[in-house]
Amino acid sequence: MKKKLVIMTLAFALGLSALTSLSVPSAHAAAPQTLFYGSTAPDVPDLQYRLKVLGYFNTDVTPFFGPVTKDSLVRFQRDYGLAADGIAGKQTWAMLKKVSVNKHELDLLARIIYGEARGEPYVGQVAVGAVVMNRLASSSFPNTVKGVIEQPRAFTAVDDGQYDMVPNKQAYLAALDAVRGYDPTNGALYYFNPDTATSSWIWTRTQTGKIGRHIFAV
């Protein structure tokens, strides 16, 4: 099960620059390869990066699937109810792509958080990221981070250009907190500002809470 986490510690904050500066290939268009101990393939760094974002892999990303990668993968599989065989096969990759991000996706998540919620309290910024991750896990929305964020009319910041702004460090921290399972929205799929919302439909949704200026709902 996805673990709920407290707001990031100083040690995690210090590790942010390492995560955001890594040169790691983005997800491939083709299905990722099945990886196991001893593999050396283009998808190994992507696997390690996703595990690193989730807090399982705590060393440098490399092209080699060694004992640290296997141990990290087994712990991830156990926590998410998968067969803990240390092999990154179809089911493991499917779960990873629902609950983690690669480097490019982390950038996109930080950008939408910054564009949508940079004036909100930190927990409100995490909440926007959590909505993206909740949509990613839902069968009712696109199955990629980019698809969720750039779905037509899904986010105001994409429509008005604020999505193109350069996010700050706090937006990246909020993105990582959201990816690691911190969800202050209680599973929300939507949010809106009650002072500016013009859609009558959004008021019909079941509300899960209010954070800053945003109401969250399912």
Short mmCIF file of C-alpha atoms in Angstrom, two decimals:
data_model
loop_
_atom_site.label_atom_id
_atom_site.label_comp_id
_atom_site.label_asym_id
_atom_site.label_seq_id
_atom_site.Cartn_x
_atom_site.Cartn_y
_atom_site.Cartn_z
CA MET A 1 0.00 0.00 0.00
CA LYS A 2 1.12 3.54 -0.68
CA LYS A 3 2.52 5.01 2.51
CA LYS A 4 1.47 8.43 3.75
CA LEU A 5 4.50 10.55 4.55
CA VAL A 6 5.09 13.60 6.66
CA ILE A 7 6.42 16.79 5.05
CA MET A 8 9.97 16.30 3.90
CA THR A 9 12.85 16.41 6.38
CA LEU A 10 16.02 18.45 5.97
CA ALA A 11 17.91 15.37 4.82
CA PHE A 12 15.44 14.84 2.02
CA ALA A 13 15.61 18.51 1.06
CA LEU A 14 19.37 18.19 0.75
CA GLY A 15 18.86 15.25 -1.60
CA LEU A 16 16.59 17.22 -3.92
CA SER A 17 19.38 18.69 -6.01
CA ALA A 18 20.76 15.21 -6.67
CA LEU A 19 17.40 14.01 -7.95
CA THR A 20 16.64 17.04 -10.10
CA SER A 21 20.12 17.22 -11.65
CA LEU A 22 20.43 13.58 -12.66
CA SER A 23 20.70 12.91 -16.37
CA VAL A 24 18.30 10.02 -16.74
CA PRO A 25 16.52 8.93 -19.91
CA SER A 26 12.79 9.61 -20.00
CA ALA A 27 10.37 6.73 -20.31
CA HIS A 28 10.65 5.01 -23.67
CA ALA A 29 7.75 4.95 -26.12
CA ALA A 30 8.01 1.16 -26.28
CA ALA A 31 7.18 -1.01 -23.29
CA PRO A 32 10.14 -1.11 -20.88
CA GLN A 33 12.33 -4.19 -20.84
CA THR A 34 12.07 -6.93 -18.25
CA LEU A 35 15.03 -6.32 -15.97
CA PHE A 36 16.73 -8.59 -13.45
CA TYR A 37 20.01 -8.99 -11.56
CA GLY A 38 22.90 -8.49 -13.99
CA SER A 39 20.90 -6.52 -16.59
CA THR A 40 22.62 -3.66 -18.38
CA ALA A 41 20.00 -1.88 -20.46
CA PRO A 42 18.70 1.64 -21.19
CA ASP A 43 15.74 1.07 -18.86
CA VAL A 44 17.90 0.34 -15.79
CA PRO A 45 18.55 4.03 -14.98
CA ASP A 46 14.82 4.73 -15.34
CA LEU A 47 14.03 1.91 -12.93
CA GLN A 48 16.59 3.15 -10.42
CA TYR A 49 15.43 6.76 -10.70
CA ARG A 50 11.80 5.81 -10.03
CA LEU A 51 12.87 3.75 -7.01
CA LYS A 52 15.05 6.64 -5.85
CA VAL A 53 12.18 9.13 -6.07
CA LEU A 54 10.10 6.76 -3.93
CA GLY A 55 12.90 6.47 -1.37
CA TYR A 56 13.91 2.85 -2.04
CA PHE A 57 17.15 3.34 -3.99
CA ASN A 58 19.71 5.42 -2.13
CA THR A 59 22.82 5.45 -4.27
CA ASP A 60 23.89 6.79 -7.65
CA VAL A 61 21.87 5.89 -10.73
CA THR A 62 23.85 3.63 -13.08
CA PRO A 63 23.22 1.42 -16.14
CA PHE A 64 23.80 -1.75 -14.07
CA PHE A 65 21.18 -3.81 -12.20
CA GLY A 66 23.17 -4.95 -9.19
CA PRO A 67 22.42 -6.10 -5.63
CA VAL A 68 21.33 -2.64 -4.41
CA THR A 69 18.84 -2.35 -7.26
CA LYS A 70 17.47 -5.82 -6.57
CA ASP A 71 17.09 -5.15 -2.84
CA SER A 72 15.38 -1.81 -3.53
CA LEU A 73 13.03 -3.41 -6.04
CA VAL A 74 12.10 -6.27 -3.70
CA ARG A 75 11.19 -3.78 -0.96
CA PHE A 76 9.07 -1.81 -3.39
CA GLN A 77 7.31 -4.97 -4.59
CA ARG A 78 6.53 -6.05 -1.03
CA ASP A 79 5.12 -2.66 -0.10
CA TYR A 80 2.88 -2.53 -3.17
CA GLY A 81 1.55 -6.07 -3.01
CA LEU A 82 3.55 -7.48 -5.92
CA ALA A 83 5.45 -10.73 -6.19
CA ALA A 84 8.74 -9.87 -4.45
CA ASP A 85 10.98 -11.60 -6.98
CA GLY A 86 13.38 -8.72 -7.69
CA ILE A 87 12.44 -8.78 -11.38
CA ALA A 88 11.07 -5.68 -13.10
CA GLY A 89 8.48 -7.32 -15.32
CA LYS A 90 5.19 -6.12 -16.80
CA GLN A 91 3.25 -5.88 -13.52
CA THR A 92 6.06 -4.17 -11.65
CA TRP A 93 6.54 -1.61 -14.41
CA ALA A 94 2.79 -0.95 -14.54
CA MET A 95 2.73 -0.24 -10.81
CA LEU A 96 5.86 1.90 -10.95
CA LYS A 97 4.35 4.07 -13.66
CA LYS A 98 1.22 4.60 -11.59
CA VAL A 99 3.00 5.63 -8.40
CA SER A 100 6.32 7.15 -9.49
CA VAL A 101 7.84 9.53 -12.02
CA ASN A 102 10.90 9.77 -14.18
CA LYS A 103 13.05 12.91 -14.39
CA HIS A 104 10.99 14.55 -17.13
CA GLU A 105 7.73 13.79 -15.33
CA LEU A 106 9.07 15.24 -12.09
CA ASP A 107 9.82 18.47 -13.98
CA LEU A 108 6.28 18.54 -15.39
CA LEU A 109 4.77 17.91 -11.95
CA ALA A 110 6.82 20.73 -10.40
CA ARG A 111 5.78 23.04 -13.23
CA ILE A 112 2.06 22.41 -12.78
CA ILE A 113 2.36 22.82 -9.01
CA TYR A 114 4.21 26.11 -9.45
CA GLY A 115 1.78 27.33 -12.09
CA GLU A 116 -1.34 26.38 -10.17
CA ALA A 117 -0.39 26.87 -6.52
CA ARG A 118 2.77 28.90 -5.97
CA GLY A 119 0.83 31.34 -3.76
CA GLU A 120 -0.64 28.55 -1.64
CA PRO A 121 0.79 27.17 1.62
CA TYR A 122 3.20 24.29 1.17
CA VAL A 123 0.57 21.68 2.00
CA GLY A 124 -1.64 23.25 -0.68
CA GLN A 125 1.13 22.84 -3.22
CA VAL A 126 1.55 19.18 -2.29
CA ALA A 127 -2.22 18.83 -2.64
CA VAL A 128 -2.13 19.90 -6.30
CA GLY A 129 0.58 17.32 -6.95
CA ALA A 130 -1.49 14.71 -5.11
CA VAL A 131 -4.45 15.37 -7.40
CA VAL A 132 -2.22 14.70 -10.41
CA MET A 133 -0.98 11.44 -8.85
CA ASN A 134 -4.53 10.43 -7.91
CA ARG A 135 -5.65 10.99 -11.49
CA LEU A 136 -2.69 8.97 -12.73
CA ALA A 137 -3.83 6.05 -10.58
CA SER A 138 -7.44 6.35 -11.75
CA SER A 139 -8.78 4.57 -14.84
CA SER A 140 -10.89 7.67 -15.59
CA PHE A 141 -7.89 9.78 -16.60
CA PRO A 142 -4.88 9.46 -18.93
CA ASN A 143 -2.24 6.93 -17.83
CA THR A 144 0.82 9.19 -18.02
CA VAL A 145 1.81 12.24 -15.98
CA LYS A 146 2.06 14.32 -19.15
CA GLY A 147 -1.34 13.08 -20.32
CA VAL A 148 -2.98 13.94 -16.99
CA ILE A 149 -1.47 17.42 -16.78
CA GLU A 150 -1.94 18.35 -20.44
CA GLN A 151 -5.43 16.88 -20.84
CA PRO A 152 -7.49 19.63 -22.52
CA ARG A 153 -9.00 22.10 -20.01
CA ALA A 154 -7.78 20.06 -17.04
CA PHE A 155 -5.60 22.78 -15.49
CA THR A 156 -5.90 26.56 -15.84
CA ALA A 157 -2.13 27.02 -15.71
CA VAL A 158 -1.71 24.98 -18.89
CA ASP A 159 -4.29 27.10 -20.69
CA ASP A 160 -2.96 30.49 -19.61
CA GLY A 161 0.76 29.75 -19.95
CA GLN A 162 1.78 29.68 -16.28
CA TYR A 163 2.70 26.02 -16.80
CA ASP A 164 5.68 27.24 -18.82
CA MET A 165 7.19 29.11 -15.87
CA VAL A 166 10.35 27.81 -14.21
CA PRO A 167 9.41 26.12 -10.90
CA ASN A 168 11.26 26.88 -7.69
CA LYS A 169 12.79 24.45 -5.21
CA GLN A 170 9.64 24.33 -3.09
CA ALA A 171 7.60 23.18 -6.09
CA TYR A 172 10.03 20.29 -6.58
CA LEU A 173 9.83 19.38 -2.90
CA ALA A 174 6.04 19.42 -3.11
CA ALA A 175 6.16 17.26 -6.24
CA LEU A 176 8.38 14.70 -4.54
CA ASP A 177 6.20 14.66 -1.43
CA ALA A 178 3.15 14.00 -3.62
CA VAL A 179 4.91 11.21 -5.52
CA ARG A 180 5.98 9.61 -2.26
CA GLY A 181 2.38 9.30 -1.15
CA TYR A 182 1.66 12.37 0.96
CA ASP A 183 -1.96 13.19 0.07
CA PRO A 184 -3.56 15.94 2.18
CA THR A 185 -6.61 15.90 -0.15
CA ASN A 186 -7.94 12.51 1.01
CA GLY A 187 -7.93 11.08 -2.50
CA ALA A 188 -9.27 14.10 -4.39
CA LEU A 189 -9.44 14.09 -8.20
CA TYR A 190 -10.49 17.73 -8.57
CA TYR A 191 -9.96 21.11 -6.95
CA PHE A 192 -11.24 24.62 -7.51
CA ASN A 193 -11.17 28.12 -6.10
CA PRO A 194 -14.68 28.86 -4.81
CA ASP A 195 -14.14 32.60 -5.31
CA THR A 196 -13.44 32.29 -9.04
CA ALA A 197 -15.06 29.00 -10.15
CA THR A 198 -17.57 29.44 -12.97
CA SER A 199 -18.52 25.80 -13.47
CA SER A 200 -21.75 24.69 -11.81
CA TRP A 201 -20.68 21.06 -12.37
CA ILE A 202 -17.69 21.29 -10.03
CA TRP A 203 -20.01 22.19 -7.13
CA THR A 204 -21.80 18.85 -7.59
CA ARG A 205 -18.68 16.88 -6.67
CA THR A 206 -18.26 15.42 -3.18
CA GLN A 207 -15.85 17.66 -1.31
CA THR A 208 -12.97 16.17 0.66
CA GLY A 209 -11.62 19.33 2.26
CA LYS A 210 -10.33 22.87 1.80
CA ILE A 211 -6.65 23.83 1.79
CA GLY A 212 -5.69 27.45 1.32
CA ARG A 213 -7.92 28.89 -1.37
CA HIS A 214 -8.75 25.53 -2.97
CA ILE A 215 -11.63 23.13 -2.30
CA PHE A 216 -10.79 19.51 -3.13
CA ALA A 217 -13.31 16.96 -4.32
CA VAL A 218 -13.89 13.53 -5.88
#
